């Protein structure tokens, strides 16, 4: 980390080829169905966008179609909390891979209400609790933060947020469970209101590739020239994404793709190559691990074609 | 990966400074005591060695003192098995972080005798089973493989191996447990004989830094000019080291150090920076996570001083 | 079961002696503190009451002081549900001891939202769900049922119920968790409203000894001459009480006391000797297993003095 | 307990009717196949025997055919250890139902090598360890103890014992696991030699009904007029059988049968009605819970026909 590495690859051709090659995967897997507002999405969509550290942008497919970013939002709320709260953030959140499913309560019980890491649901709820404490209008602040990251106004999909609030029983269980250990400072309803909204953020692949630029440039957002996190903090977010970012397939991701990544059940996946580029793929059909099938394949093709990887 | 990056840092000064700075940590932590032969080691020792991708070597402290490499051997037996067995190796071994302690039986029970990854004890025992099937004299082959990796004759510490065999009840339990699921092809005694010997390999920091050179050079051992693994395989070993290499502190390691690493209860830790360098630190005092305290601090200082990290 | 056994023991003397002997235990243990309304109870109270199968009643200490029956209510809602719902009740509730704490979520996750038995909190919540489905005013029906069992008007302590609703995060988590598996038919709020109220029932030892008379008389309530359950059903409730009735101390209870029993964190314990008698002890100070310390000792003394036990 | 209750039921007719009614169940379930010596048993066999507290005996079917008693032996080794070791026996063995399968290692890991109760395999191995410490020839002592209980010479089936020793990997794992926590005093091999032999005891239904007479007569063996255990100890064994005696179906057993029982994978089940009778059923076909299908049905029919039960 530190030195920006210019890259002369023909990314236009590479992204186009990838978009082409993943077409046969459309229709495989299942669109997330646990909330009605997500279950309606047409499955045969795919987008990919990339932004290099020196500011060039590339895209293919439906790279400008907004989708529900879901768990990808955990990267942004974590970053905002690291920026605002500092080291005490980690008093109630671990940094280890969980080995259990992303929405498991087992680990929480064993470890007395301290989530294993900020990228499982329980961890993101604990992060949200800190933001609720920190801000008088936390939803507005998260919206502002993400909008600034991609240098464009973004918005919550209120229908998705309402749908999560009505049917997200597992997350309600998680939040109450943490609360029962005395490890949530704010009322469950307020914390979940923020959490359900952050999951309901709508962004496109291109916006997400832009939003992640601070993760491949030592914490600095090059679109607005702002230092979002210190270089050390940015490195830490990347480390967490690599070890814990893709549900219970983090090992498989590191193994097959080798880039810090974070996926969401909306079908999006962001990935970062420190000092080089950030990218985002999207396709709604999910595999058994909860990750986009075409999206994972696209990232794998990207690594094969560019031979880029942190390893 | 792919391009070798020359490095002009003054590693001599850096390693010397590190060796100096970790001195106050001597005596912290505890020497591994679960086998008598390890419990006798003097705790106030420290070594560090580094080999760059272009073949320069640096060392400080007791970098030439052989020590019991213990779990570091899992990297080498895994590599040998990947080379010899190919993809079918993964039929009975997962690639995900475990979230449970390195010698846990819980996960094995839940997943019917398939260890989560090759770096927990159960996984390494499953790897050993494949090597026992593959070779008529597996102990000799492992010795040959590791000797060639560091281009020097190395040996087993038979006293340590015998000590493990006498008192390694947890590992005997693990092997029999896997066997009870029908997922060990060879007699438990034979498999454990290999496993206890590989843990009892004696190497110095310098030998280990050399032995790992294939992991930062696309699978190629530059000392002997041999392709040990394909570049894709070498990348996979690195990915596994980063996500699963340091007991239940893999997240913390990625977070604080950001290099694929593998530690052993003998106090050694190897670490790799793809395309740049491999290094090894050693100090016998272990922290609660089973990793060398001075060794972890040394790696952290190395990252601080060089700003090198995969993230 | 079947033949009523007349008993000529001098229960007056026995209960009086027990009340005397447990006095030194006052002040040991802790009053349940997880809800403020319970934490206020004076700890140095003790009551014991007994009703024989042939209708004689005996009492000592504060046997007429009403207390919060808490989990003892699970016996009554289970009985009401068995009476009203029949065998389909068991579709979503197991009948095995859990081996995990009474408010654990671990087992629920492993078994996909099916509680191990009706006496852990999750199981009682699943029972409450069936009663909410069955009755238009389930709280009134439970009140009526329990009032008829002891042949006296009893009531909910609304302050305790409100206190549970405000702070019972673990139970809210449990109910939402079951709901997330699709195994709760009614809204979580309605189900918990019943559950929090049943726990807040106020009865005295004497009322509880009377209320349990159907469990030692083949399902027949002798106060009102009504068949509450079939003899087979009554036997089943007794079996469940013996194997699962006293939190994670059911084995210890069977071992030391040998009577089907059900305890509550209000400090009450009911116990039944089929064909002979039902009894109830109460003292607010709880031991580490969540059972009344003086209450358990009183039951043990009762067995020692009378040599009565199902074993 | 205490008063012997004479029983005027026509047990001859009842046992005969039961033997008749369970015939259609022959062939259901599976003969235990984990060791070859058991897998060979013809499945369509059934026996039942009963001995009343006043010494009358009844039998039907193959009540005199010896079979491998397997886990039923745990009742006898526990009783012998209680007799010989006293209360300190419980230092390393719990008394609670486990909620996990009978051969689970999970609970052992959570509770640091202390088995939940003496009737899961781990618990019986811990009991065996105490007997190995106590006796210079523990196998001979167990044989003597069981022979005296049924007042007939019985023997080990050495072929079964050898078969267990060769293939009982799960039990070898359990013993080594306990040893790894420092909670086995003797060498694993010695402890397992006793354990594998006790499981290989061969007794008939009639012999087992006799052997259990001390459990329904306050600890006194009426065949030889010897006090085997104190009445309190006998009551405790019964309590343990009821709560933990039938693998993970103890709740179901208490619920449907309501007698302290202990089953074995050889297809035998012993059951006790304190003060009244002991009985034994046998049929090799096992259901999913590891209990004999025809045997469980026979016990259920017995309760239906006699209306006898502790509840």
Short mmCIF file of N, CA and C in Angstrom, two decimals, chain A residues 1 82 90 95-100 110-111 116 218 231-232 235-236 238-240 242-243 247-256 260 274 300 303-304 307-311, chain B residues 1 82 90 95-100 110 116 218 231-232 235-240 242-243 247-256 260 274 300 303-304 307-311:
data_model
loop_
_atom_site.label_atom_id
_atom_site.label_comp_id
_atom_site.label_asym_id
_atom_site.label_seq_id
_atom_site.Cartn_x
_atom_site.Cartn_y
_atom_site.Cartn_z
N UNK A 1 0.85 -1.19 0.00
CA UNK A 1 0.00 0.00 0.00
C UNK A 1 0.88 1.23 0.00
N UNK A 82 -16.04 4.06 12.28
CA UNK A 82 -14.61 4.14 12.57
C UNK A 82 -14.15 5.60 12.57
N UNK A 90 -14.60 -1.01 18.90
CA UNK A 90 -14.32 -2.44 18.97
C UNK A 90 -14.58 -3.04 20.35
N UNK A 95 -13.45 -9.04 15.56
CA UNK A 95 -12.88 -8.88 14.22
C UNK A 95 -12.50 -10.21 13.59
N UNK A 96 -13.12 -11.29 14.11
CA UNK A 96 -12.77 -12.62 13.61
C UNK A 96 -13.87 -13.17 12.70
N UNK A 97 -13.48 -13.98 11.73
CA UNK A 97 -14.50 -14.71 10.95
C UNK A 97 -15.37 -15.51 11.90
N UNK A 98 -16.64 -15.72 11.53
CA UNK A 98 -17.53 -16.34 12.50
C UNK A 98 -17.65 -17.85 12.37
N UNK A 99 -17.46 -18.40 11.20
CA UNK A 99 -17.66 -19.83 11.04
C UNK A 99 -19.12 -20.25 11.10
N UNK A 100 -20.00 -19.33 11.51
CA UNK A 100 -21.44 -19.61 11.55
C UNK A 100 -22.14 -18.77 10.48
N UNK A 110 -22.84 -17.68 22.77
CA UNK A 110 -21.57 -18.15 23.32
C UNK A 110 -20.72 -16.98 23.79
N UNK A 111 -20.78 -15.88 23.05
CA UNK A 111 -19.89 -14.76 23.37
C UNK A 111 -20.65 -13.59 23.98
N UNK A 116 -19.22 -11.41 16.38
CA UNK A 116 -17.90 -11.78 15.95
C UNK A 116 -17.21 -10.73 15.08
N UNK A 218 -5.67 4.45 0.26
CA UNK A 218 -5.21 4.82 1.61
C UNK A 218 -6.21 5.67 2.37
N UNK A 231 -5.02 5.87 6.48
CA UNK A 231 -4.60 4.73 5.64
C UNK A 231 -4.66 3.43 6.44
N UNK A 232 -4.31 3.53 7.71
CA UNK A 232 -4.36 2.35 8.57
C UNK A 232 -5.79 1.84 8.72
N UNK A 235 -6.93 0.13 5.52
CA UNK A 235 -6.33 -1.19 5.42
C UNK A 235 -7.10 -2.19 6.28
N UNK A 236 -7.55 -1.71 7.41
CA UNK A 236 -8.30 -2.59 8.32
C UNK A 236 -9.65 -2.98 7.73
N UNK A 238 -10.30 -3.24 4.60
CA UNK A 238 -9.99 -4.23 3.57
C UNK A 238 -9.72 -5.61 4.18
N UNK A 239 -8.97 -5.62 5.27
CA UNK A 239 -8.68 -6.90 5.92
C UNK A 239 -9.97 -7.57 6.37
N UNK A 240 -10.88 -6.79 6.95
CA UNK A 240 -12.16 -7.35 7.39
C UNK A 240 -12.98 -7.85 6.21
N UNK A 242 -11.85 -9.02 3.43
CA UNK A 242 -11.28 -10.26 2.93
C UNK A 242 -11.61 -11.45 3.84
N UNK A 243 -11.53 -11.24 5.14
CA UNK A 243 -11.73 -12.38 6.04
C UNK A 243 -13.20 -12.63 6.39
N UNK A 247 -20.27 -13.51 3.76
CA UNK A 247 -21.03 -14.52 4.48
C UNK A 247 -20.13 -15.71 4.81
N UNK A 248 -20.67 -16.90 4.73
CA UNK A 248 -19.84 -18.05 5.10
C UNK A 248 -19.05 -18.58 3.91
N UNK A 249 -18.76 -17.71 2.94
CA UNK A 249 -17.92 -18.12 1.82
C UNK A 249 -16.65 -17.27 1.74
N UNK A 250 -16.25 -16.69 2.88
CA UNK A 250 -15.10 -15.79 2.84
C UNK A 250 -13.83 -16.54 2.44
N UNK A 251 -13.67 -17.75 2.95
CA UNK A 251 -12.50 -18.54 2.58
C UNK A 251 -12.53 -18.85 1.09
N UNK A 252 -13.67 -19.26 0.60
CA UNK A 252 -13.83 -19.57 -0.81
C UNK A 252 -13.54 -18.34 -1.68
N UNK A 253 -14.02 -17.18 -1.25
CA UNK A 253 -13.76 -15.94 -1.98
C UNK A 253 -12.26 -15.64 -2.02
N UNK A 254 -11.63 -15.70 -0.87
CA UNK A 254 -10.20 -15.42 -0.81
C UNK A 254 -9.46 -16.40 -1.71
N UNK A 255 -9.89 -17.63 -1.67
CA UNK A 255 -9.28 -18.72 -2.40
C UNK A 255 -9.44 -18.53 -3.91
N UNK A 256 -10.66 -18.24 -4.34
CA UNK A 256 -10.92 -18.17 -5.77
C UNK A 256 -10.72 -16.78 -6.36
N UNK A 260 -10.35 -8.24 -1.34
CA UNK A 260 -11.30 -7.86 -0.31
C UNK A 260 -12.65 -7.55 -0.97
N UNK A 274 -6.15 -2.89 -3.44
CA UNK A 274 -5.45 -1.74 -2.87
C UNK A 274 -4.43 -1.15 -3.84
N UNK A 300 -14.32 -13.85 -10.64
CA UNK A 300 -13.35 -14.90 -10.92
C UNK A 300 -12.75 -14.71 -12.32
N UNK A 303 -10.25 -11.89 -12.30
CA UNK A 303 -8.93 -12.28 -11.77
C UNK A 303 -8.17 -13.12 -12.80
N UNK A 304 -8.89 -14.02 -13.47
CA UNK A 304 -8.23 -14.84 -14.49
C UNK A 304 -7.68 -14.00 -15.64
N UNK A 307 -5.08 -11.31 -14.00
CA UNK A 307 -4.10 -11.84 -13.05
C UNK A 307 -3.84 -10.88 -11.88
N UNK A 308 -4.85 -10.10 -11.54
CA UNK A 308 -4.76 -9.22 -10.38
C UNK A 308 -5.34 -9.94 -9.16
N UNK A 309 -4.73 -9.76 -8.03
CA UNK A 309 -5.16 -10.38 -6.78
C UNK A 309 -4.23 -9.86 -5.71
N UNK A 310 -4.68 -9.83 -4.47
CA UNK A 310 -3.74 -9.40 -3.43
C UNK A 310 -2.73 -10.48 -3.11
N UNK A 311 -3.01 -11.68 -3.55
CA UNK A 311 -2.09 -12.78 -3.20
C UNK A 311 -1.06 -13.04 -4.29
N UNK B 1 -0.17 -10.14 -8.45
CA UNK B 1 0.79 -11.23 -8.57
C UNK B 1 1.33 -11.24 -10.01
N UNK B 82 -1.24 -30.70 -2.40
CA UNK B 82 -1.83 -30.04 -3.57
C UNK B 82 -1.06 -30.44 -4.83
N UNK B 90 -9.64 -31.63 -1.89
CA UNK B 90 -10.67 -30.82 -1.23
C UNK B 90 -11.97 -31.56 -0.99
N UNK B 95 -12.47 -25.02 3.14
CA UNK B 95 -11.54 -23.91 2.95
C UNK B 95 -11.99 -22.66 3.68
N UNK B 96 -12.87 -22.85 4.67
CA UNK B 96 -13.41 -21.69 5.38
C UNK B 96 -12.79 -21.54 6.77
N UNK B 97 -12.68 -20.31 7.24
CA UNK B 97 -12.27 -20.10 8.63
C UNK B 97 -13.23 -20.86 9.55
N UNK B 98 -12.72 -21.30 10.70
CA UNK B 98 -13.58 -22.17 11.51
C UNK B 98 -14.36 -21.45 12.60
N UNK B 99 -13.88 -20.33 13.09
CA UNK B 99 -14.58 -19.68 14.19
C UNK B 99 -14.48 -20.43 15.50
N UNK B 100 -13.97 -21.66 15.46
CA UNK B 100 -13.76 -22.44 16.68
C UNK B 100 -12.26 -22.59 16.93
N UNK B 110 -20.45 -31.34 13.75
CA UNK B 110 -21.50 -30.66 12.97
C UNK B 110 -21.35 -30.98 11.50
N UNK B 116 -12.89 -27.99 8.70
CA UNK B 116 -13.18 -26.72 8.06
C UNK B 116 -12.09 -26.24 7.10
N UNK B 218 4.87 -16.88 -7.32
CA UNK B 218 3.98 -17.63 -8.22
C UNK B 218 4.24 -19.13 -8.21
N UNK B 231 1.01 -21.09 -10.22
CA UNK B 231 0.82 -19.77 -9.61
C UNK B 231 -0.56 -19.69 -8.93
N UNK B 232 -1.53 -20.33 -9.57
CA UNK B 232 -2.88 -20.35 -8.99
C UNK B 232 -2.90 -21.09 -7.65
N UNK B 235 -1.27 -18.96 -4.95
CA UNK B 235 -2.18 -17.89 -4.53
C UNK B 235 -3.20 -18.45 -3.54
N UNK B 236 -3.62 -19.67 -3.81
CA UNK B 236 -4.61 -20.29 -2.92
C UNK B 236 -4.04 -20.58 -1.54
N UNK B 237 -2.79 -21.04 -1.50
CA UNK B 237 -2.18 -21.26 -0.19
C UNK B 237 -2.10 -19.95 0.58
N UNK B 238 -1.71 -18.88 -0.13
CA UNK B 238 -1.65 -17.57 0.52
C UNK B 238 -3.02 -17.14 1.05
N UNK B 239 -4.05 -17.37 0.23
CA UNK B 239 -5.41 -16.99 0.66
C UNK B 239 -5.79 -17.75 1.92
N UNK B 240 -5.47 -19.05 1.95
CA UNK B 240 -5.78 -19.85 3.13
C UNK B 240 -4.99 -19.38 4.35
N UNK B 242 -3.98 -16.38 4.96
CA UNK B 242 -4.54 -15.13 5.45
C UNK B 242 -5.84 -15.34 6.21
N UNK B 243 -6.70 -16.22 5.69
CA UNK B 243 -8.01 -16.38 6.34
C UNK B 243 -8.00 -17.39 7.49
N UNK B 247 -4.60 -19.68 13.91
CA UNK B 247 -5.54 -20.12 14.94
C UNK B 247 -6.78 -19.22 14.92
N UNK B 248 -7.31 -18.95 16.09
CA UNK B 248 -8.51 -18.12 16.10
C UNK B 248 -8.18 -16.63 16.15
N UNK B 249 -7.00 -16.25 15.64
CA UNK B 249 -6.67 -14.84 15.56
C UNK B 249 -6.46 -14.40 14.12
N UNK B 250 -7.04 -15.13 13.16
CA UNK B 250 -6.80 -14.82 11.76
C UNK B 250 -7.32 -13.43 11.41
N UNK B 251 -8.47 -13.08 11.93
CA UNK B 251 -9.03 -11.76 11.66
C UNK B 251 -8.12 -10.68 12.24
N UNK B 252 -7.69 -10.89 13.46
CA UNK B 252 -6.79 -9.95 14.12
C UNK B 252 -5.48 -9.80 13.36
N UNK B 253 -4.95 -10.90 12.87
CA UNK B 253 -3.73 -10.87 12.07
C UNK B 253 -3.93 -10.06 10.78
N UNK B 254 -4.99 -10.38 10.06
CA UNK B 254 -5.26 -9.66 8.82
C UNK B 254 -5.41 -8.18 9.11
N UNK B 255 -6.09 -7.91 10.20
CA UNK B 255 -6.41 -6.55 10.63
C UNK B 255 -5.13 -5.77 10.98
N UNK B 256 -4.26 -6.40 11.81
CA UNK B 256 -3.10 -5.67 12.32
C UNK B 256 -1.87 -5.83 11.43
N UNK B 260 -0.43 -12.79 4.54
CA UNK B 260 -0.68 -14.22 4.75
C UNK B 260 0.37 -14.76 5.71
N UNK B 274 3.23 -11.36 -1.42
CA UNK B 274 3.34 -11.84 -2.79
C UNK B 274 4.13 -10.87 -3.67
N UNK B 300 4.08 -6.72 13.31
CA UNK B 300 3.36 -5.45 13.32
C UNK B 300 4.33 -4.28 13.10
N UNK B 303 5.34 -4.06 9.47
CA UNK B 303 4.35 -3.39 8.63
C UNK B 303 4.37 -1.89 8.85
N UNK B 304 4.52 -1.50 10.12
CA UNK B 304 4.56 -0.06 10.41
C UNK B 304 5.76 0.61 9.75
N UNK B 307 5.47 -0.10 5.70
CA UNK B 307 4.17 0.17 5.08
C UNK B 307 3.84 -0.86 4.01
N UNK B 308 4.38 -2.07 4.18
CA UNK B 308 4.04 -3.16 3.27
C UNK B 308 2.87 -3.95 3.86
N UNK B 309 1.97 -4.37 3.03
CA UNK B 309 0.78 -5.13 3.43
C UNK B 309 0.06 -5.48 2.14
N UNK B 310 -0.70 -6.56 2.15
CA UNK B 310 -1.46 -6.85 0.92
C UNK B 310 -2.66 -5.92 0.79
N UNK B 311 -2.99 -5.24 1.86
CA UNK B 311 -4.18 -4.37 1.80
C UNK B 311 -3.85 -2.93 1.48
#
